[in-house]
Structure formats: structure tokens, C-alpha cells
Amino acid sequence: MRSSASSLAFLLAVASTIDAFAPVQPHSRGATTSSATALCAEAPPASSNFLTPELARSCIDAASGTPLYAYSLETLAKSADDVLAFPNAYGLTVRYAMKASPNGSILKYFSSRGICIDASSGFEVRRAMDMGIPAENISLSSQELPLDFEELVKMGVKINACSVSQLERFGQAFSNCSQKVGIRVNPGVGSGGFSSSTTGFSKTNVGGPSSSFGIWHGLVTDGTVPAIVEKYGLEPERIHTHIGSGSDPDIWQSVAKNSLSFCAIWDTITTLNLGGGYKVGRNPGEMTTDLGEIGAPVKEAFVEFAKEHGRELRLEIEPGTYLVANAGALVTKIQDKVSTKSPTGEDGHIFLKMDAGMTDVLRPSLYGAIHPITILPASGESGDVGTSTESVVVVGHCCESGDLMTPKPGEPEALEERILRMAEIGDIAIMDGSGAYCAGMSTKNYNSFPEAPEVLVDLEGKVHLIRKRQSLEQIYENECDVPPGVF
């Protein structure tokens, strides 16, 4: 183990050389204005990110109705190209954070591109292996260490200990056999897409004192973690840090550089995993991180580490949202339209009710997330796209007041009207930016609504069903009757 003085010196050195983040690139569909302004000021588009009226109708036919999730293989391919080109000094492993969208076809596609898997539970590990992903290509960082972790390790799965107790359990299972292990560190700061705080609580912030993710950095530097490693004869091979989804680029770069100081503690470390959390612009005016720009100074830091310590570290990143967010869309139908407007029109709203909602895209209700919405004609014909617009509030189909698809930016408890193409009952509504944390994070079966199907649009524009719609019987098939006489 390196001396504490050497490690502290390196920490201070990298902390003093933090570069400012290079500018990120704006999302291609908008100018650099606020998302709220852009959403209201732009003329409604005649198609969504990748769905024309005709293609949307083809997706609906393939799924036998709405709602459904549609994915663009072309967009998935472009995102894969981007992450695989992330700057690195001594080798790169890209791991797809499968929790973002765990459909087997998506896992298989990324695997075919040489992208490995970041799993967040033992069940995700097993699911990935069932889809043909080799165990050795899977890394597990979990809030709950699975009961079968020992078996998974023997199969080749890489595990990052995410708490002191997880490290103790791991050591007890593999005592004195030089078992390789990763260590996830909470670096003391975090960042998330819906919070500007680096230390306070936010639902998308997974670093700092208000986050339970990872081993607190002080327990790594004060000797607590090194003592456990020595006690069980473990061999740390990887340091892992991740600070939040939609992370602030400046904070991400700072943590990336400081994380190298933890690699200096053990001479056995060969890899630094910096997680993901790269910003993605879903709406006009929102920024998407330029991976080449943010990765360049991190690459330089790896070179400096090699000069200082004589070790060339491999870089790992774990993008989820970046890979799939804008590759997916929720395709729905306007199943009702109601008005609470007063005779003068000064009070009340026009509400568009989709045949989907928080059962399919939870992000607006959970985070106050903003998604672009496009109204297309029910006919599925571009020639029927009208030019009239109206100011509306879009809601879901659940018997739940929080099932709101157009929350006010920055105020998730407040609704906001959106200027959309004038809709009629039966028209198609596309919610773009729904490829990440939508199908995989839905509240399916609330109000007994079935899980929606998924389709993939291939490079030739052909639509393929990649998950069937759940039946009503499948919702309650695992329920059991109590014995006679209990009631």
C-alpha cells in the first residue's frame, strides 16, 4: 500500500490542476434558450425526433395499438459510436448502465458493439446473462449485495463493494485467497440533473454526504477500508465513483481527477471507473455533453498518474442515459380532451389525456422532468398534419393527480401549459426522450394497466416487436387464494 503522505500529496496535486470544462454542444433541435421558452416559442414540428406520422402508425400496427415504446437503431448506433470514442490514455471499457432500458434486444445490440454491462442488482446480472452477455463482461454495483454474490464472482462477474459491510461480507466469502474486488467510493460531492447542490439531497444526486451510495471517502483515506482489505487478503483492482445522473460537467471533471488519488492507495489497482451521468438534451435549448471535450483533460490526468506512480490505468465509463435517452419515444393516443376554461377564457385549462402516463413514463411525476411532446394525426399521414396550435396541459390516464406529463420547469408540483398542435381525440402523441428510465422505471400495473410493448425501428425503417404487450391475466397470475374460511 502507498504511504498516506504520498497519497495525500497526489490528491492535493490533482485538486490544484482541475481544468474548466469545455463547452457542451446544444441539442440539434434547438437554440441556446431556456427549455421552457423554446417549448412555447417554436412552431410545433411535423414529426418527432425519429418518428414521422407514417412511421408512428407502423409502430402502432406492429404493437397492436398504443401505448408503446419505440426505439431507433440509428440513434442507438450513433450514441454507441460516441461513447466508444471517449478519450483515454491506456484503454477504455464502456459499460452500458442497463437499468436505463434493460430490453434484451438493446443489451444484445450494445454487446455486439463491444459494450459491456453495468448492473445494479443481482437480478440484472442474471437477466443480462440470460440474454447471452458473458459473465466476465458484467460489473455489479448495487445498493443490495445479492445473496448469490459468491456464485456470481466465481462465474466471472466483477463486483464493486459499495459499503463497508459489503466489503466485509465479500472478504468473509473470499478470505485469504487474493480475490480481486472493486471499491465504490463516495467522493464527498455529487450532482444531478434537477439540483444545483453538490452536497444536498436530490433524487438524481448519488454523491456527497446526503447520498448513501458508495463508501464514504474518509473511510478510505483514514485506513478503515485498507484495514478490511488487509484483514481478508483481498486485491483491489478497481476504484469506482459516480456522482449523479445529468451531472454538472465541472463537478464531474473534478471528481474524475480526484478519484485518481484513491487509485494511488493500492498498487494493485488497474482500472478507474468514473461512472456515467453525462448530460443529454431532450428538449430544444438543452445541452448535450461533448464527450470528446470533457474526456481530454481526464486523459491527461491518467498520463500524469502514470508518470507519478508507474502504472497505466484503464478507464471505464458507465453511460446509460447518454446511450438511449433520445433513441426512445413513448407513442400514445389522445383518448380524451376536456376543458375547465371559464367563459372569458382567463381561467382554467384545456387538458389532453393520453392513453399512457406515469405507468409508462414516471420521470415527470418523480423528478418534474420535461419531455418534448409532438401531436401527429390519427391517420398517420403527413398530409394531414395541421398548422393550428393551442395551449394545453397534458396528463396521463391514471386515477392519480400527480400523473402530469407537463410539469412546470423547476416546480414539479405545478402544472404548465404547452403550446402544441391542436389535437383531436384519437390523434397520436409522441413523448420523445423516453429511451432512458422510462420502460425500465415505469409504475406498470398501477390501476391494473398492462405493461406496454416495445418496438425497434431498424436502419431500413422496418419495425420489429421486441416485447409483447402484457395481458391482464399476467398482471395477477402470481396471486394466490387464501384457504377457505379465512374470510
Short mmCIF file of C-alpha atoms in Angstrom, two decimals:
data_model
loop_
_atom_site.label_atom_id
_atom_site.label_comp_id
_atom_site.label_asym_id
_atom_site.label_seq_id
_atom_site.Cartn_x
_atom_site.Cartn_y
_atom_site.Cartn_z
CA MET A 1 0.00 0.00 0.00
CA ARG A 2 1.25 3.50 -0.80
CA SER A 3 2.15 5.72 2.10
CA SER A 4 -0.59 8.06 3.27
CA ALA A 5 1.74 11.04 2.75
CA SER A 6 2.28 10.12 -0.91
CA SER A 7 -1.45 9.64 -1.47
CA LEU A 8 -2.25 12.97 0.18
CA ALA A 9 0.36 14.72 -1.96
CA PHE A 10 -1.15 13.30 -5.11
CA LEU A 11 -4.66 14.29 -4.00
CA LEU A 12 -3.52 17.88 -3.48
CA ALA A 13 -1.71 17.88 -6.81
CA VAL A 14 -4.66 16.77 -8.87
CA ALA A 15 -7.03 19.02 -6.95
CA SER A 16 -4.90 22.04 -7.88
CA THR A 17 -4.88 21.26 -11.60
CA ILE A 18 -8.60 20.98 -12.26
CA ASP A 19 -9.38 22.38 -15.69
CA ALA A 20 -12.60 24.10 -16.60
CA PHE A 21 -14.99 22.03 -18.67
CA ALA A 22 -15.11 22.74 -22.37
CA PRO A 23 -18.43 23.95 -23.75
CA VAL A 24 -21.05 21.33 -24.36
CA GLN A 25 -22.98 21.13 -27.61
CA PRO A 26 -26.62 22.17 -27.85
CA HIS A 27 -29.25 19.60 -28.74
CA SER A 28 -29.63 19.72 -32.52
CA ARG A 29 -33.29 20.73 -32.49
CA GLY A 30 -32.99 23.98 -30.58
CA ALA A 31 -31.10 27.16 -29.92
CA THR A 32 -29.47 28.07 -26.65
CA THR A 33 -32.58 29.38 -24.91
CA SER A 34 -34.30 28.09 -21.83
CA SER A 35 -36.24 24.89 -22.38
CA ALA A 36 -39.50 26.46 -21.19
CA THR A 37 -39.17 29.35 -23.63
CA ALA A 38 -38.15 27.09 -26.51
CA LEU A 39 -41.02 24.71 -25.92
CA CYS A 40 -43.53 27.54 -26.24
CA ALA A 41 -41.79 29.65 -28.91
CA GLU A 42 -41.00 27.05 -31.58
CA ALA A 43 -43.59 26.05 -34.14
CA PRO A 44 -44.79 22.51 -33.44
CA PRO A 45 -42.74 20.04 -35.50
CA ALA A 46 -44.34 17.83 -38.15
CA SER A 47 -42.51 14.78 -36.80
CA SER A 48 -40.84 13.68 -33.58
CA ASN A 49 -37.12 13.00 -33.14
CA PHE A 50 -37.27 9.97 -35.39
CA LEU A 51 -40.95 9.20 -35.98
CA THR A 52 -42.90 10.61 -38.92
CA PRO A 53 -46.67 10.15 -38.85
CA GLU A 54 -46.28 7.18 -41.20
CA LEU A 55 -43.57 5.52 -39.11
CA ALA A 56 -45.52 6.15 -35.91
CA ARG A 57 -48.51 4.38 -37.46
CA SER A 58 -46.25 1.45 -38.45
CA CYS A 59 -45.06 1.20 -34.84
CA ILE A 60 -48.66 1.20 -33.59
CA ASP A 61 -49.58 -1.55 -36.04
CA ALA A 62 -46.58 -3.67 -35.01
CA ALA A 63 -47.51 -3.31 -31.33
CA SER A 64 -51.25 -3.84 -31.98
CA GLY A 65 -52.17 -0.47 -30.54
CA THR A 66 -50.98 2.16 -28.11
CA PRO A 67 -49.26 2.90 -25.82
CA LEU A 68 -45.86 1.56 -26.81
CA TYR A 69 -42.17 2.39 -26.62
CA ALA A 70 -40.30 2.81 -29.91
CA TYR A 71 -36.50 2.76 -30.25
CA SER A 72 -34.36 3.96 -33.14
CA LEU A 73 -31.46 1.66 -34.05
CA GLU A 74 -29.87 4.52 -35.98
CA THR A 75 -29.78 6.69 -32.86
CA LEU A 76 -28.53 3.81 -30.70
CA ALA A 77 -25.71 3.26 -33.20
CA LYS A 78 -24.71 6.92 -33.19
CA SER A 79 -24.67 7.02 -29.38
CA ALA A 80 -22.56 3.86 -29.28
CA ASP A 81 -20.08 5.45 -31.69
CA ASP A 82 -19.82 8.48 -29.42
CA VAL A 83 -19.11 6.63 -26.19
CA LEU A 84 -16.67 4.21 -27.79
CA ALA A 85 -14.63 7.23 -28.91
CA PHE A 86 -14.30 8.60 -25.36
CA PRO A 87 -10.73 9.89 -24.91
CA ASN A 88 -8.47 7.56 -22.94
CA ALA A 89 -4.79 7.11 -22.35
CA TYR A 90 -4.34 3.37 -21.78
CA GLY A 91 -7.52 1.59 -22.82
CA LEU A 92 -11.27 2.03 -22.47
CA THR A 93 -14.12 -0.21 -21.31
CA VAL A 94 -17.62 1.12 -21.89
CA ARG A 95 -20.33 -0.42 -19.71
CA TYR A 96 -23.97 0.21 -20.52
CA ALA A 97 -25.95 1.05 -17.37
CA MET A 98 -28.67 -1.44 -18.21
CA LYS A 99 -31.13 -0.05 -15.67
CA ALA A 100 -31.71 2.78 -18.14
CA SER A 101 -33.51 0.41 -20.54
CA PRO A 102 -32.95 -3.32 -19.99
CA ASN A 103 -34.71 -4.83 -23.01
CA GLY A 104 -32.79 -7.84 -24.26
CA SER A 105 -32.55 -6.56 -27.84
CA ILE A 106 -30.87 -3.38 -26.60
CA LEU A 107 -28.46 -5.38 -24.44
CA LYS A 108 -27.60 -7.64 -27.37
CA TYR A 109 -27.03 -4.73 -29.73
CA PHE A 110 -24.64 -2.96 -27.37
CA SER A 111 -22.85 -6.24 -26.71
CA SER A 112 -22.37 -6.67 -30.46
CA ARG A 113 -20.63 -3.27 -30.44
CA GLY A 114 -18.20 -4.36 -27.73
CA ILE A 115 -20.00 -2.53 -24.93
CA CYS A 116 -20.08 -4.36 -21.59
CA ILE A 117 -22.72 -4.19 -18.85
CA ASP A 118 -23.09 -2.22 -15.63
CA ALA A 119 -25.69 -3.98 -13.47
CA SER A 120 -27.37 -2.55 -10.37
CA SER A 121 -28.79 -5.73 -8.87
CA GLY A 122 -28.18 -9.44 -8.87
CA PHE A 123 -31.36 -9.81 -10.90
CA GLU A 124 -29.99 -7.52 -13.59
CA VAL A 125 -26.85 -9.65 -13.70
CA ARG A 126 -28.91 -12.82 -14.25
CA ARG A 127 -31.11 -11.06 -16.80
CA ALA A 128 -28.08 -9.94 -18.80
CA MET A 129 -26.59 -13.44 -18.72
CA ASP A 130 -29.92 -14.86 -19.89
CA MET A 131 -29.61 -12.52 -22.89
CA GLY A 132 -26.24 -14.04 -23.73
CA ILE A 133 -23.94 -11.47 -22.11
CA PRO A 134 -20.81 -13.26 -20.82
CA ALA A 135 -20.43 -13.08 -17.04
CA GLU A 136 -16.94 -11.63 -17.38
CA ASN A 137 -18.41 -8.66 -19.27
CA ILE A 138 -20.71 -7.72 -16.38
CA SER A 139 -19.89 -5.45 -13.44
CA LEU A 140 -22.19 -5.18 -10.41
CA SER A 141 -22.51 -2.07 -8.23
CA SER A 142 -25.55 -2.49 -6.03
CA GLN A 143 -27.26 -0.95 -3.04
CA GLU A 144 -28.13 -4.54 -2.07
CA LEU A 145 -25.41 -7.15 -2.36
CA PRO A 146 -27.23 -10.24 -3.71
CA LEU A 147 -27.35 -13.41 -1.66
CA ASP A 148 -25.70 -15.31 -4.51
CA PHE A 149 -22.81 -12.85 -4.98
CA GLU A 150 -20.22 -15.53 -4.26
CA GLU A 151 -21.56 -17.67 -7.10
CA LEU A 152 -21.63 -14.67 -9.43
CA VAL A 153 -18.00 -13.87 -8.68
CA LYS A 154 -16.96 -17.45 -9.38
CA MET A 155 -18.78 -17.19 -12.73
CA GLY A 156 -16.66 -14.17 -13.63
CA VAL A 157 -18.87 -11.21 -12.66
CA LYS A 158 -16.91 -8.23 -11.32
CA ILE A 159 -18.29 -6.77 -8.09
CA ASN A 160 -17.73 -3.33 -6.62
CA ALA A 161 -18.17 -3.19 -2.85
CA CYS A 162 -20.49 -0.23 -2.25
CA SER A 163 -20.38 -0.10 1.57
CA VAL A 164 -18.13 -1.17 4.41
CA SER A 165 -20.47 -4.03 5.27
CA GLN A 166 -20.49 -5.22 1.65
CA LEU A 167 -16.69 -5.25 1.69
CA GLU A 168 -16.74 -7.22 4.96
CA ARG A 169 -19.18 -9.79 3.52
CA PHE A 170 -17.10 -10.07 0.38
CA GLY A 171 -13.95 -10.58 2.44
CA GLN A 172 -15.58 -13.24 4.60
CA ALA A 173 -16.60 -15.16 1.48
CA PHE A 174 -13.15 -14.94 -0.12
CA SER A 175 -10.80 -14.78 2.83
CA ASN A 176 -7.06 -15.02 2.17
CA CYS A 177 -7.28 -16.03 -1.49
CA SER A 178 -6.24 -12.72 -3.10
CA GLN A 179 -9.70 -12.30 -4.60
CA LYS A 180 -9.98 -9.26 -6.85
CA VAL A 181 -12.59 -6.69 -5.83
CA GLY A 182 -13.69 -3.24 -6.85
CA ILE A 183 -14.36 -0.45 -4.35
CA ARG A 184 -17.01 2.20 -4.95
CA VAL A 185 -16.12 5.47 -3.26
CA ASN A 186 -18.44 8.36 -2.40
CA PRO A 187 -16.07 11.23 -3.19
CA GLY A 188 -17.88 13.74 -0.97
CA VAL A 189 -19.65 15.73 -3.69
CA GLY A 190 -22.42 14.93 -6.13
CA SER A 191 -24.50 16.41 -8.88
CA GLY A 192 -27.83 15.72 -10.51
CA GLY A 193 -29.93 17.00 -13.38
CA PHE A 194 -32.57 18.58 -11.12
CA SER A 195 -30.36 20.09 -8.41
CA SER A 196 -27.53 22.62 -8.32
CA SER A 197 -26.32 21.42 -4.93
CA THR A 198 -23.14 19.37 -4.61
CA THR A 199 -23.83 18.24 -1.06
CA GLY A 200 -27.61 18.48 -0.54
CA PHE A 201 -30.24 15.89 -1.31
CA SER A 202 -31.53 15.42 -4.83
CA LYS A 203 -33.24 12.38 -6.32
CA THR A 204 -30.64 12.19 -9.09
CA ASN A 205 -27.62 13.02 -6.91
CA VAL A 206 -25.65 9.94 -5.82
CA GLY A 207 -22.60 11.56 -4.26
CA GLY A 208 -21.92 13.72 -1.21
CA PRO A 209 -22.98 13.50 2.44
CA SER A 210 -26.69 13.32 1.54
CA SER A 211 -26.18 10.19 -0.55
CA SER A 212 -25.90 6.59 0.66
CA PHE A 213 -24.14 5.37 -2.50
CA GLY A 214 -20.58 4.14 -2.11
CA ILE A 215 -18.09 4.06 0.75
CA TRP A 216 -17.52 7.50 2.26
CA HIS A 217 -14.14 8.79 1.09
CA GLY A 218 -12.97 9.44 4.62
CA LEU A 219 -13.22 5.73 5.43
CA VAL A 220 -10.88 5.04 2.53
CA THR A 221 -8.27 7.62 3.50
CA ASP A 222 -8.38 7.05 7.28
CA GLY A 223 -7.32 3.43 6.97
CA THR A 224 -10.68 1.75 7.64
CA VAL A 225 -11.10 0.26 4.17
CA PRO A 226 -7.40 -0.63 3.74
CA ALA A 227 -7.58 -2.49 7.07
CA ILE A 228 -10.51 -4.62 5.84
CA VAL A 229 -8.69 -5.33 2.59
CA GLU A 230 -5.60 -6.45 4.51
CA LYS A 231 -7.65 -8.45 7.02
CA TYR A 232 -9.13 -10.68 4.33
CA GLY A 233 -6.22 -10.65 1.91
CA LEU A 234 -8.27 -9.03 -0.86
CA GLU A 235 -6.81 -7.49 -4.00
CA PRO A 236 -8.48 -4.22 -5.00
CA GLU A 237 -8.38 -3.96 -8.79
CA ARG A 238 -10.81 -1.12 -9.47
CA ILE A 239 -11.89 2.18 -7.96
CA HIS A 240 -15.43 3.22 -8.86
CA THR A 241 -17.04 6.63 -8.45
CA HIS A 242 -20.34 8.01 -9.75
CA ILE A 243 -21.84 11.28 -8.61
CA GLY A 244 -25.24 11.57 -10.29
CA SER A 245 -27.39 11.49 -13.37
CA GLY A 246 -27.21 14.57 -15.56
CA SER A 247 -24.14 15.66 -13.59
CA ASP A 248 -22.71 19.13 -13.81
CA PRO A 249 -19.68 18.86 -16.13
CA ASP A 250 -17.36 20.90 -13.91
CA ILE A 251 -18.12 18.72 -10.89
CA TRP A 252 -17.79 15.54 -12.95
CA GLN A 253 -14.33 16.55 -14.17
CA SER A 254 -13.21 17.49 -10.67
CA VAL A 255 -14.33 14.16 -9.24
CA ALA A 256 -12.76 12.29 -12.16
CA LYS A 257 -9.37 13.76 -11.39
CA ASN A 258 -9.63 13.43 -7.63
CA SER A 259 -10.67 9.79 -7.98
CA LEU A 260 -7.17 9.01 -9.16
CA SER A 261 -5.95 9.71 -5.63
CA PHE A 262 -7.86 6.66 -4.39
CA CYS A 263 -6.13 4.57 -7.06
CA ALA A 264 -2.82 5.60 -5.53
CA ILE A 265 -3.67 3.88 -2.23
CA TRP A 266 -3.29 0.33 -3.63
CA ASP A 267 -0.60 -0.72 -6.10
CA THR A 268 -2.96 -3.45 -7.33
CA ILE A 269 -5.46 -1.01 -8.87
CA THR A 270 -5.52 -1.34 -12.66
CA THR A 271 -8.79 0.41 -13.53
CA LEU A 272 -10.63 3.59 -12.63
CA ASN A 273 -14.37 3.54 -13.30
CA LEU A 274 -15.85 7.04 -13.45
CA GLY A 275 -19.50 6.02 -13.83
CA GLY A 276 -21.75 7.98 -16.16
CA GLY A 277 -24.24 10.79 -15.69
CA TYR A 278 -23.46 12.74 -18.87
CA LYS A 279 -25.98 15.44 -19.67
CA VAL A 280 -28.35 14.77 -22.56
CA GLY A 281 -30.50 17.46 -24.13
CA ARG A 282 -34.01 16.10 -24.55
CA ASN A 283 -35.65 19.45 -25.27
CA PRO A 284 -34.81 22.34 -27.59
CA GLY A 285 -32.18 24.55 -26.00
CA GLU A 286 -30.91 21.90 -23.59
CA MET A 287 -27.27 20.94 -23.78
CA THR A 288 -25.75 17.56 -24.55
CA THR A 289 -22.28 16.86 -23.19
CA ASP A 290 -19.44 16.78 -25.70
CA LEU A 291 -17.67 13.60 -24.59
CA GLY A 292 -14.52 14.40 -26.54
CA GLU A 293 -14.15 17.75 -24.83
CA ILE A 294 -14.76 16.52 -21.29
CA GLY A 295 -12.61 13.42 -21.73
CA ALA A 296 -9.47 15.15 -22.97
CA PRO A 297 -8.32 16.62 -19.62
CA VAL A 298 -9.21 13.36 -17.85
CA LYS A 299 -6.98 11.52 -20.30
CA GLU A 300 -4.17 13.92 -19.41
CA ALA A 301 -4.72 13.22 -15.72
CA PHE A 302 -4.29 9.48 -16.36
CA VAL A 303 -1.00 10.23 -18.10
CA GLU A 304 0.17 12.29 -15.14
CA PHE A 305 -0.80 9.49 -12.78
CA ALA A 306 1.27 7.04 -14.82
CA LYS A 307 4.29 9.32 -14.65
CA GLU A 308 3.90 9.72 -10.89
CA HIS A 309 3.11 6.12 -9.96
CA GLY A 310 4.42 3.98 -12.78
CA ARG A 311 1.01 2.45 -13.54
CA GLU A 312 -1.08 2.85 -16.66
CA LEU A 313 -4.72 2.70 -15.58
CA ARG A 314 -7.56 1.57 -17.78
CA LEU A 315 -10.60 3.84 -17.93
CA GLU A 316 -14.16 2.58 -17.52
CA ILE A 317 -17.31 4.63 -18.07
CA GLU A 318 -20.94 3.63 -17.50
CA PRO A 319 -23.28 5.67 -19.71
CA GLY A 320 -26.98 4.87 -19.58
CA THR A 321 -29.00 7.98 -20.40
CA TYR A 322 -26.43 9.11 -22.97
CA LEU A 323 -26.80 5.89 -24.93
CA VAL A 324 -30.57 5.52 -25.02
CA ALA A 325 -32.48 8.64 -23.91
CA ASN A 326 -33.07 10.20 -27.33
CA ALA A 327 -33.19 6.82 -29.04
CA GLY A 328 -36.58 6.10 -27.47
CA ALA A 329 -40.07 7.56 -27.64
CA LEU A 330 -43.38 6.81 -25.97
CA VAL A 331 -46.10 6.53 -28.62
CA THR A 332 -49.56 7.22 -27.23
CA LYS A 333 -53.07 8.20 -28.29
CA ILE A 334 -55.07 11.21 -27.14
CA GLN A 335 -58.01 9.35 -25.63
CA ASP A 336 -59.84 12.35 -24.20
CA LYS A 337 -59.88 16.13 -24.20
CA VAL A 338 -61.55 18.21 -21.51
CA SER A 339 -61.77 21.89 -20.66
CA THR A 340 -62.10 23.78 -17.39
CA LYS A 341 -61.85 27.18 -19.03
CA SER A 342 -64.13 29.97 -17.88
CA PRO A 343 -66.41 31.78 -20.37
CA THR A 344 -63.83 34.57 -20.63
CA GLY A 345 -61.03 32.09 -21.19
CA GLU A 346 -58.91 33.71 -18.49
CA ASP A 347 -59.11 30.82 -16.03
CA GLY A 348 -58.85 27.05 -16.34
CA HIS A 349 -57.12 24.83 -18.87
CA ILE A 350 -57.60 22.52 -21.80
CA PHE A 351 -56.40 19.03 -20.83
CA LEU A 352 -55.21 16.37 -23.26
CA LYS A 353 -55.49 12.90 -21.73
CA MET A 354 -53.13 10.29 -23.12
CA ASP A 355 -53.75 6.53 -23.00
CA ALA A 356 -50.44 6.32 -21.12
CA GLY A 357 -48.93 8.18 -18.20
CA MET A 358 -46.88 7.56 -15.09
CA THR A 359 -47.45 3.86 -15.77
CA ASP A 360 -45.09 4.32 -18.71
CA VAL A 361 -43.03 7.49 -18.14
CA LEU A 362 -42.61 8.22 -14.44
CA ARG A 363 -39.93 10.90 -14.76
CA PRO A 364 -42.26 13.94 -14.89
CA SER A 365 -44.12 12.81 -11.76
CA LEU A 366 -40.98 11.69 -9.91
CA TYR A 367 -38.49 14.40 -10.85
CA GLY A 368 -40.52 17.07 -12.62
CA ALA A 369 -38.65 16.07 -15.77
CA ILE A 370 -39.59 17.81 -19.02
CA HIS A 371 -40.16 15.77 -22.18
CA PRO A 372 -40.95 17.15 -25.65
CA ILE A 373 -44.40 16.15 -26.91
CA THR A 374 -45.46 16.08 -30.56
CA ILE A 375 -49.05 15.73 -31.78
CA LEU A 376 -49.46 13.77 -35.03
CA PRO A 377 -52.67 12.98 -36.95
CA ALA A 378 -54.54 9.77 -36.17
CA SER A 379 -54.42 8.86 -39.86
CA GLY A 380 -50.65 8.51 -39.78
CA GLU A 381 -50.42 10.66 -42.91
CA SER A 382 -48.04 13.60 -43.16
CA GLY A 383 -50.51 15.34 -45.42
CA ASP A 384 -52.97 15.55 -42.54
CA VAL A 385 -50.59 17.43 -40.24
CA GLY A 386 -52.33 20.68 -39.41
CA THR A 387 -50.90 24.08 -38.55
CA SER A 388 -53.30 25.22 -35.82
CA THR A 389 -51.97 25.24 -32.26
CA GLU A 390 -53.41 25.50 -28.78
CA SER A 391 -52.13 25.87 -25.23
CA VAL A 392 -52.80 22.69 -23.27
CA VAL A 393 -51.88 20.68 -20.20
CA VAL A 394 -51.05 17.03 -20.93
CA VAL A 395 -51.93 14.41 -18.33
CA GLY A 396 -51.84 10.64 -18.07
CA HIS A 397 -54.58 8.06 -17.74
CA CYS A 398 -54.09 7.14 -14.09
CA CYS A 399 -56.53 7.99 -11.31
CA GLU A 400 -53.75 9.99 -9.69
CA SER A 401 -53.47 13.77 -9.51
CA GLY A 402 -49.69 13.52 -9.88
CA ASP A 403 -49.98 11.86 -13.29
CA LEU A 404 -48.88 15.05 -15.02
CA MET A 405 -46.86 15.00 -18.25
CA THR A 406 -46.25 18.76 -18.47
CA PRO A 407 -44.98 19.93 -15.08
CA LYS A 408 -43.65 23.43 -14.72
CA PRO A 409 -39.85 23.52 -15.15
CA GLY A 410 -38.23 23.68 -11.73
CA GLU A 411 -41.57 23.21 -9.96
CA PRO A 412 -42.65 19.57 -10.29
CA GLU A 413 -45.76 20.14 -8.17
CA ALA A 414 -47.06 22.79 -10.58
CA LEU A 415 -48.59 22.22 -14.00
CA GLU A 416 -47.70 24.24 -17.07
CA GLU A 417 -49.46 24.72 -20.36
CA ARG A 418 -47.60 23.69 -23.50
CA ILE A 419 -48.26 25.08 -26.98
CA LEU A 420 -48.86 22.03 -29.17
CA ARG A 421 -50.51 21.31 -32.48
CA MET A 422 -54.28 21.32 -31.99
CA ALA A 423 -55.31 17.76 -31.13
CA GLU A 424 -58.46 15.77 -31.59
CA ILE A 425 -59.43 12.63 -29.70
CA GLY A 426 -57.71 9.73 -31.45
CA ASP A 427 -54.64 11.69 -32.54
CA ILE A 428 -51.16 10.35 -31.86
CA ALA A 429 -48.98 11.93 -29.15
CA ILE A 430 -45.25 11.22 -29.16
CA MET A 431 -43.24 11.81 -25.98
CA ASP A 432 -39.59 11.96 -27.07
CA GLY A 433 -36.56 11.44 -24.87
CA SER A 434 -38.22 8.33 -23.40
CA GLY A 435 -35.48 5.81 -24.08
CA ALA A 436 -33.89 6.03 -20.62
CA TYR A 437 -35.53 5.37 -17.25
CA CYS A 438 -39.00 5.03 -18.75
CA ALA A 439 -39.77 1.43 -19.76
CA GLY A 440 -37.24 0.31 -17.16
CA MET A 441 -38.61 2.56 -14.39
CA SER A 442 -42.35 2.55 -15.04
CA THR A 443 -45.11 2.14 -12.48
CA LYS A 444 -46.67 -0.54 -14.66
CA ASN A 445 -49.83 -2.20 -13.35
CA TYR A 446 -50.96 0.81 -11.33
CA ASN A 447 -54.73 0.94 -11.91
CA SER A 448 -54.08 -2.51 -13.45
CA PHE A 449 -52.82 -1.00 -16.70
CA PRO A 450 -50.70 -3.62 -18.51
CA GLU A 451 -47.02 -3.15 -19.27
CA ALA A 452 -46.64 -1.50 -22.68
CA PRO A 453 -44.89 -3.27 -25.57
CA GLU A 454 -41.63 -2.17 -27.18
CA VAL A 455 -40.63 -1.97 -30.84
CA LEU A 456 -37.33 -1.33 -32.62
CA VAL A 457 -37.06 0.68 -35.84
CA ASP A 458 -34.14 -0.75 -37.81
CA LEU A 459 -31.76 1.05 -40.16
CA GLU A 460 -34.10 0.50 -43.10
CA GLY A 461 -37.12 1.87 -41.27
CA LYS A 462 -38.68 -1.53 -40.63
CA VAL A 463 -40.42 -2.01 -37.29
CA HIS A 464 -39.79 -5.07 -35.11
CA LEU A 465 -41.69 -6.07 -31.97
CA ILE A 466 -39.14 -6.65 -29.18
CA ARG A 467 -41.56 -7.04 -26.27
CA LYS A 468 -45.21 -8.04 -26.35
CA ARG A 469 -47.94 -6.18 -24.52
CA GLN A 470 -48.67 -7.68 -21.12
CA SER A 471 -52.06 -9.34 -20.76
CA LEU A 472 -54.48 -8.67 -17.93
CA GLU A 473 -54.02 -12.26 -16.71
CA GLN A 474 -50.26 -11.80 -16.49
CA ILE A 475 -50.76 -8.93 -14.06
CA TYR A 476 -52.33 -11.15 -11.39
CA GLU A 477 -51.10 -14.62 -12.35
CA ASN A 478 -48.84 -14.86 -9.28
CA GLU A 479 -51.60 -14.02 -6.80
CA CYS A 480 -52.73 -16.85 -4.51
CA ASP A 481 -56.08 -17.56 -2.87
CA VAL A 482 -56.23 -17.91 0.89
CA PRO A 483 -57.67 -21.15 2.34
CA PRO A 484 -61.46 -21.44 2.71
CA GLY A 485 -62.84 -19.97 5.92
CA VAL A 486 -60.22 -17.21 6.30
CA PHE A 487 -62.75 -14.52 5.36
#
